[in-house]
Amino acid sequence: RARTFRPDADSVSALIECVDSESWSLALSDENPQRPEIVKQAIVSVRSCKDPEALSCVIKAFMAAELPRELVDLVEPLVVGGSEPFASNKNLQNLLILTAAKTVDDEKQRKRLLGFIRNLQNYDWQDVAAFFTTNAQYEEALAVFKRFKDHKAAITLLLDNIQDVERAMDYACFCESEEIWDMIRQREQQI
């Protein structure tokens, strides 16, 4: 029979501080009946963590345990409205957005993801937009392009991937760029 990790009142906080991947693996094992409670406690307890190494260990454990939704719940309060050193951390912002993107299966999750895209400021937006485009999450890619005012990429996405000339024209009115209008005229000549 596999060993399990059974939390008491302070053990999850202690587990976070000990930076021990083997203990996390045991705690988050599918075979541990206490896993759901440990996950809930970790999501709450990690908010007081100030040690980047400890946080990294927890994140890696959640990833290894294949808990993407829970990972979003874990990282979100650290990045959105959190404090330093984590709130503006580029890697955490990238992780939050890309993990949230993989868990979207309803409108609520999609709105949450779009909120991250619109409100976070320190992520690798070109890489994030490329991820969305590659995975046919075009509206999310468009939100990134709009957020960072990459009008040419937004129009290209609207014309090539979303294939909506009317929306492209509306967007061209919004950004008031002759170069963008030229892109639309070129596309209309090709049709």
PDB file of C-alpha atoms in Angstrom:
ATOM      1  CA  ARG A   1       0.000   0.000   0.000  1.00  0.00           C
ATOM      2  CA  ALA A   2       1.318   3.421  -0.945  1.00  0.00           C
ATOM      3  CA  ARG A   3       2.218   5.904   1.765  1.00  0.00           C
ATOM      4  CA  THR A   4      -0.021   8.937   1.935  1.00  0.00           C
ATOM      5  CA  PHE A   5       0.411  12.413   3.281  1.00  0.00           C
ATOM      6  CA  ARG A   6      -2.194  13.355   5.882  1.00  0.00           C
ATOM      7  CA  PRO A   7      -2.336  17.056   6.643  1.00  0.00           C
ATOM      8  CA  ASP A   8      -2.896  18.521  10.050  1.00  0.00           C
ATOM      9  CA  ALA A   9      -3.505  22.216  10.721  1.00  0.00           C
ATOM     10  CA  ASP A  10      -0.046  23.528   9.788  1.00  0.00           C
ATOM     11  CA  SER A  11       1.457  20.715   7.742  1.00  0.00           C
ATOM     12  CA  VAL A  12       0.672  22.155   4.296  1.00  0.00           C
ATOM     13  CA  SER A  13       2.359  25.432   5.216  1.00  0.00           C
ATOM     14  CA  ALA A  14       5.311  23.435   6.511  1.00  0.00           C
ATOM     15  CA  LEU A  15       5.312  21.399   3.309  1.00  0.00           C
ATOM     16  CA  ILE A  16       5.464  24.591   1.262  1.00  0.00           C
ATOM     17  CA  GLU A  17       8.397  25.859   3.299  1.00  0.00           C
ATOM     18  CA  CYS A  18      10.379  22.598   3.227  1.00  0.00           C
ATOM     19  CA  VAL A  19      10.868  22.688  -0.583  1.00  0.00           C
ATOM     20  CA  ASP A  20      10.779  18.906  -0.938  1.00  0.00           C
ATOM     21  CA  SER A  21       9.537  17.603  -4.276  1.00  0.00           C
ATOM     22  CA  GLU A  22       9.330  14.022  -3.016  1.00  0.00           C
ATOM     23  CA  SER A  23       7.005  15.049  -0.189  1.00  0.00           C
ATOM     24  CA  TRP A  24       4.855  17.007  -2.660  1.00  0.00           C
ATOM     25  CA  SER A  25       4.722  14.018  -4.958  1.00  0.00           C
ATOM     26  CA  LEU A  26       3.464  11.907  -2.076  1.00  0.00           C
ATOM     27  CA  ALA A  27       0.995  14.574  -0.935  1.00  0.00           C
ATOM     28  CA  LEU A  28      -0.482  15.045  -4.423  1.00  0.00           C
ATOM     29  CA  SER A  29      -0.520  11.387  -5.352  1.00  0.00           C
ATOM     30  CA  ASP A  30      -3.767  10.088  -6.857  1.00  0.00           C
ATOM     31  CA  GLU A  31      -3.632   7.396  -4.184  1.00  0.00           C
ATOM     32  CA  ASN A  32      -3.718   9.895  -1.328  1.00  0.00           C
ATOM     33  CA  PRO A  33      -7.325  10.297  -0.160  1.00  0.00           C
ATOM     34  CA  GLN A  34      -6.333  13.609   1.448  1.00  0.00           C
ATOM     35  CA  ARG A  35      -5.236  15.087  -1.899  1.00  0.00           C
ATOM     36  CA  PRO A  36      -8.297  17.351  -2.412  1.00  0.00           C
ATOM     37  CA  GLU A  37      -7.877  18.862   1.049  1.00  0.00           C
ATOM     38  CA  ILE A  38      -4.126  19.314   0.560  1.00  0.00           C
ATOM     39  CA  VAL A  39      -4.756  21.081  -2.746  1.00  0.00           C
ATOM     40  CA  LYS A  40      -7.303  23.425  -1.138  1.00  0.00           C
ATOM     41  CA  GLN A  41      -4.978  24.179   1.775  1.00  0.00           C
ATOM     42  CA  ALA A  42      -2.015  24.731  -0.550  1.00  0.00           C
ATOM     43  CA  ILE A  43      -3.978  27.221  -2.662  1.00  0.00           C
ATOM     44  CA  VAL A  44      -4.718  29.223   0.494  1.00  0.00           C
ATOM     45  CA  SER A  45      -1.359  28.764   2.225  1.00  0.00           C
ATOM     46  CA  VAL A  46       0.803  29.638  -0.774  1.00  0.00           C
ATOM     47  CA  ARG A  47      -0.536  33.203  -0.676  1.00  0.00           C
ATOM     48  CA  SER A  48       1.717  33.939   2.286  1.00  0.00           C
ATOM     49  CA  CYS A  49       4.767  32.382   0.623  1.00  0.00           C
ATOM     50  CA  LYS A  50       7.599  34.828  -0.071  1.00  0.00           C
ATOM     51  CA  ASP A  51      10.228  32.266  -1.091  1.00  0.00           C
ATOM     52  CA  PRO A  52      10.570  31.867  -4.879  1.00  0.00           C
ATOM     53  CA  GLU A  53      12.228  28.459  -4.498  1.00  0.00           C
ATOM     54  CA  ALA A  54       9.394  27.159  -2.319  1.00  0.00           C
ATOM     55  CA  LEU A  55       6.789  28.494  -4.757  1.00  0.00           C
ATOM     56  CA  SER A  56       8.626  26.911  -7.665  1.00  0.00           C
ATOM     57  CA  CYS A  57       8.577  23.551  -5.888  1.00  0.00           C
ATOM     58  CA  VAL A  58       4.815  23.792  -5.294  1.00  0.00           C
ATOM     59  CA  ILE A  59       4.136  24.807  -8.905  1.00  0.00           C
ATOM     60  CA  LYS A  60       6.252  21.950 -10.253  1.00  0.00           C
ATOM     61  CA  ALA A  61       4.405  19.530  -7.969  1.00  0.00           C
ATOM     62  CA  PHE A  62       0.997  20.715  -9.217  1.00  0.00           C
ATOM     63  CA  MET A  63       2.232  20.408 -12.807  1.00  0.00           C
ATOM     64  CA  ALA A  64       3.637  16.916 -12.202  1.00  0.00           C
ATOM     65  CA  ALA A  65       0.343  15.890 -10.592  1.00  0.00           C
ATOM     66  CA  GLU A  66      -1.471  17.183 -13.692  1.00  0.00           C
ATOM     67  CA  LEU A  67      -3.667  19.667 -11.825  1.00  0.00           C
ATOM     68  CA  PRO A  68      -4.000  22.527 -14.324  1.00  0.00           C
ATOM     69  CA  ARG A  69      -7.232  24.060 -12.963  1.00  0.00           C
ATOM     70  CA  GLU A  70      -5.872  23.938  -9.448  1.00  0.00           C
ATOM     71  CA  LEU A  71      -2.588  25.432 -10.674  1.00  0.00           C
ATOM     72  CA  VAL A  72      -4.509  28.404 -12.063  1.00  0.00           C
ATOM     73  CA  ASP A  73      -6.226  28.787  -8.681  1.00  0.00           C
ATOM     74  CA  LEU A  74      -2.834  28.582  -6.973  1.00  0.00           C
ATOM     75  CA  VAL A  75      -1.038  31.146  -9.147  1.00  0.00           C
ATOM     76  CA  GLU A  76      -3.859  33.642  -9.757  1.00  0.00           C
ATOM     77  CA  PRO A  77      -3.870  35.313  -6.313  1.00  0.00           C
ATOM     78  CA  LEU A  78      -0.092  35.644  -6.418  1.00  0.00           C
ATOM     79  CA  VAL A  79      -0.129  37.410  -9.777  1.00  0.00           C
ATOM     80  CA  VAL A  80      -3.482  39.204  -9.858  1.00  0.00           C
ATOM     81  CA  GLY A  81      -3.470  41.696  -7.023  1.00  0.00           C
ATOM     82  CA  GLY A  82      -0.614  39.902  -5.311  1.00  0.00           C
ATOM     83  CA  SER A  83       2.548  41.409  -3.941  1.00  0.00           C
ATOM     84  CA  GLU A  84       6.164  41.232  -4.919  1.00  0.00           C
ATOM     85  CA  PRO A  85       8.202  39.301  -5.741  1.00  0.00           C
ATOM     86  CA  PHE A  86       5.496  37.394  -7.595  1.00  0.00           C
ATOM     87  CA  ALA A  87       2.910  39.894  -8.883  1.00  0.00           C
ATOM     88  CA  SER A  88       5.016  41.198 -11.773  1.00  0.00           C
ATOM     89  CA  ASN A  89       6.956  37.996 -12.409  1.00  0.00           C
ATOM     90  CA  LYS A  90       6.935  37.364 -16.152  1.00  0.00           C
ATOM     91  CA  ASN A  91       7.235  33.597 -15.836  1.00  0.00           C
ATOM     92  CA  LEU A  92       4.295  33.397 -13.435  1.00  0.00           C
ATOM     93  CA  GLN A  93       2.160  35.590 -15.693  1.00  0.00           C
ATOM     94  CA  ASN A  94       3.027  33.409 -18.706  1.00  0.00           C
ATOM     95  CA  LEU A  95       2.275  30.265 -16.690  1.00  0.00           C
ATOM     96  CA  LEU A  96      -1.049  31.648 -15.493  1.00  0.00           C
ATOM     97  CA  ILE A  97      -2.255  32.628 -18.955  1.00  0.00           C
ATOM     98  CA  LEU A  98      -1.053  29.509 -20.773  1.00  0.00           C
ATOM     99  CA  THR A  99      -2.346  27.135 -18.102  1.00  0.00           C
ATOM    100  CA  ALA A 100      -5.686  28.927 -17.997  1.00  0.00           C
ATOM    101  CA  ALA A 101      -5.830  28.644 -21.809  1.00  0.00           C
ATOM    102  CA  LYS A 102      -5.543  24.878 -21.554  1.00  0.00           C
ATOM    103  CA  THR A 103      -8.422  24.636 -19.086  1.00  0.00           C
ATOM    104  CA  VAL A 104     -11.041  26.675 -20.939  1.00  0.00           C
ATOM    105  CA  ASP A 105     -14.148  24.579 -21.430  1.00  0.00           C
ATOM    106  CA  ASP A 106     -16.924  27.049 -20.698  1.00  0.00           C
ATOM    107  CA  GLU A 107     -17.707  30.749 -21.008  1.00  0.00           C
ATOM    108  CA  LYS A 108     -16.822  31.473 -17.379  1.00  0.00           C
ATOM    109  CA  GLN A 109     -13.315  30.058 -17.820  1.00  0.00           C
ATOM    110  CA  ARG A 110     -12.945  31.928 -21.115  1.00  0.00           C
ATOM    111  CA  LYS A 111     -13.892  35.240 -19.470  1.00  0.00           C
ATOM    112  CA  ARG A 112     -11.391  34.545 -16.706  1.00  0.00           C
ATOM    113  CA  LEU A 113      -8.672  33.947 -19.295  1.00  0.00           C
ATOM    114  CA  LEU A 114      -9.580  37.120 -21.193  1.00  0.00           C
ATOM    115  CA  GLY A 115      -9.349  39.012 -17.896  1.00  0.00           C
ATOM    116  CA  PHE A 116      -5.786  37.759 -17.452  1.00  0.00           C
ATOM    117  CA  ILE A 117      -4.935  38.772 -21.017  1.00  0.00           C
ATOM    118  CA  ARG A 118      -6.360  42.265 -20.590  1.00  0.00           C
ATOM    119  CA  ASN A 119      -5.128  43.009 -17.086  1.00  0.00           C
ATOM    120  CA  LEU A 120      -1.684  41.446 -16.751  1.00  0.00           C
ATOM    121  CA  GLN A 121       1.138  43.583 -18.063  1.00  0.00           C
ATOM    122  CA  ASN A 122       4.354  41.620 -17.899  1.00  0.00           C
ATOM    123  CA  TYR A 123       3.932  38.518 -20.019  1.00  0.00           C
ATOM    124  CA  ASP A 124       5.573  37.497 -23.292  1.00  0.00           C
ATOM    125  CA  TRP A 125       2.631  38.638 -25.356  1.00  0.00           C
ATOM    126  CA  GLN A 126       4.080  37.647 -28.747  1.00  0.00           C
ATOM    127  CA  ASP A 127       4.668  34.076 -27.538  1.00  0.00           C
ATOM    128  CA  VAL A 128       1.256  33.952 -25.867  1.00  0.00           C
ATOM    129  CA  ALA A 129      -0.469  35.208 -29.033  1.00  0.00           C
ATOM    130  CA  ALA A 130       1.446  32.645 -31.114  1.00  0.00           C
ATOM    131  CA  PHE A 131       0.299  29.889 -28.731  1.00  0.00           C
ATOM    132  CA  PHE A 132      -3.320  30.984 -29.092  1.00  0.00           C
ATOM    133  CA  THR A 133      -3.073  31.205 -32.882  1.00  0.00           C
ATOM    134  CA  THR A 134      -1.439  27.777 -33.136  1.00  0.00           C
ATOM    135  CA  ASN A 135      -4.186  26.298 -30.977  1.00  0.00           C
ATOM    136  CA  ALA A 136      -6.998  28.001 -32.931  1.00  0.00           C
ATOM    137  CA  GLN A 137      -7.915  30.208 -29.957  1.00  0.00           C
ATOM    138  CA  TYR A 138      -8.263  33.173 -32.289  1.00  0.00           C
ATOM    139  CA  GLU A 139     -10.401  35.420 -30.112  1.00  0.00           C
ATOM    140  CA  GLU A 140      -7.846  35.119 -27.327  1.00  0.00           C
ATOM    141  CA  ALA A 141      -5.004  35.895 -29.756  1.00  0.00           C
ATOM    142  CA  LEU A 142      -6.981  38.898 -30.981  1.00  0.00           C
ATOM    143  CA  ALA A 143      -7.383  40.109 -27.388  1.00  0.00           C
ATOM    144  CA  VAL A 144      -3.597  39.934 -26.946  1.00  0.00           C
ATOM    145  CA  PHE A 145      -2.959  41.872 -30.162  1.00  0.00           C
ATOM    146  CA  LYS A 146      -5.493  44.522 -29.180  1.00  0.00           C
ATOM    147  CA  ARG A 147      -4.066  44.740 -25.653  1.00  0.00           C
ATOM    148  CA  PHE A 148      -0.564  45.450 -26.981  1.00  0.00           C
ATOM    149  CA  LYS A 149      -1.756  47.493 -29.973  1.00  0.00           C
ATOM    150  CA  ASP A 150      -0.282  45.196 -32.623  1.00  0.00           C
ATOM    151  CA  HIS A 151      -2.820  46.354 -35.203  1.00  0.00           C
ATOM    152  CA  LYS A 152      -1.212  44.617 -38.183  1.00  0.00           C
ATOM    153  CA  ALA A 153      -1.254  41.258 -36.421  1.00  0.00           C
ATOM    154  CA  ALA A 154      -4.860  41.821 -35.315  1.00  0.00           C
ATOM    155  CA  ILE A 155      -6.009  42.607 -38.870  1.00  0.00           C
ATOM    156  CA  THR A 156      -4.066  39.655 -40.276  1.00  0.00           C
ATOM    157  CA  LEU A 157      -5.737  37.387 -37.725  1.00  0.00           C
ATOM    158  CA  LEU A 158      -9.184  38.802 -38.492  1.00  0.00           C
ATOM    159  CA  LEU A 159      -8.678  38.362 -42.227  1.00  0.00           C
ATOM    160  CA  ASP A 160      -6.708  35.098 -42.398  1.00  0.00           C
ATOM    161  CA  ASN A 161      -7.861  33.061 -39.419  1.00  0.00           C
ATOM    162  CA  ILE A 162     -11.221  34.423 -38.297  1.00  0.00           C
ATOM    163  CA  GLN A 163     -12.044  35.373 -41.899  1.00  0.00           C
ATOM    164  CA  ASP A 164     -14.315  38.249 -40.972  1.00  0.00           C
ATOM    165  CA  VAL A 165     -13.824  41.268 -43.234  1.00  0.00           C
ATOM    166  CA  GLU A 166     -16.617  43.203 -41.515  1.00  0.00           C
ATOM    167  CA  ARG A 167     -14.907  42.901 -38.127  1.00  0.00           C
ATOM    168  CA  ALA A 168     -11.612  43.825 -39.765  1.00  0.00           C
ATOM    169  CA  MET A 169     -13.218  46.982 -41.134  1.00  0.00           C
ATOM    170  CA  ASP A 170     -14.642  47.828 -37.708  1.00  0.00           C
ATOM    171  CA  TYR A 171     -11.196  47.331 -36.214  1.00  0.00           C
ATOM    172  CA  ALA A 172      -9.620  49.530 -38.917  1.00  0.00           C
ATOM    173  CA  CYS A 173     -12.055  52.302 -37.964  1.00  0.00           C
ATOM    174  CA  PHE A 174     -10.982  51.878 -34.354  1.00  0.00           C
ATOM    175  CA  CYS A 175      -7.232  52.118 -34.966  1.00  0.00           C
ATOM    176  CA  GLU A 176      -7.439  54.798 -37.698  1.00  0.00           C
ATOM    177  CA  SER A 177      -4.394  53.608 -39.645  1.00  0.00           C
ATOM    178  CA  GLU A 178      -4.043  53.927 -43.395  1.00  0.00           C
ATOM    179  CA  GLU A 179      -1.705  50.922 -43.397  1.00  0.00           C
ATOM    180  CA  ILE A 180      -4.466  48.791 -41.856  1.00  0.00           C
ATOM    181  CA  TRP A 181      -6.995  50.004 -44.444  1.00  0.00           C
ATOM    182  CA  ASP A 182      -4.471  49.127 -47.172  1.00  0.00           C
ATOM    183  CA  MET A 183      -4.282  45.571 -45.830  1.00  0.00           C
ATOM    184  CA  ILE A 184      -8.074  45.277 -46.019  1.00  0.00           C
ATOM    185  CA  ARG A 185      -8.186  46.727 -49.560  1.00  0.00           C
ATOM    186  CA  GLN A 186      -5.515  44.249 -50.677  1.00  0.00           C
ATOM    187  CA  ARG A 187      -7.557  41.401 -49.239  1.00  0.00           C
ATOM    188  CA  GLU A 188     -10.734  42.579 -50.964  1.00  0.00           C
ATOM    189  CA  GLN A 189      -8.885  42.698 -54.304  1.00  0.00           C
ATOM    190  CA  GLN A 190      -7.840  39.061 -53.813  1.00  0.00           C
ATOM    191  CA  ILE A 191     -11.443  37.940 -53.311  1.00  0.00           C
TER     192      ILE A 191
END
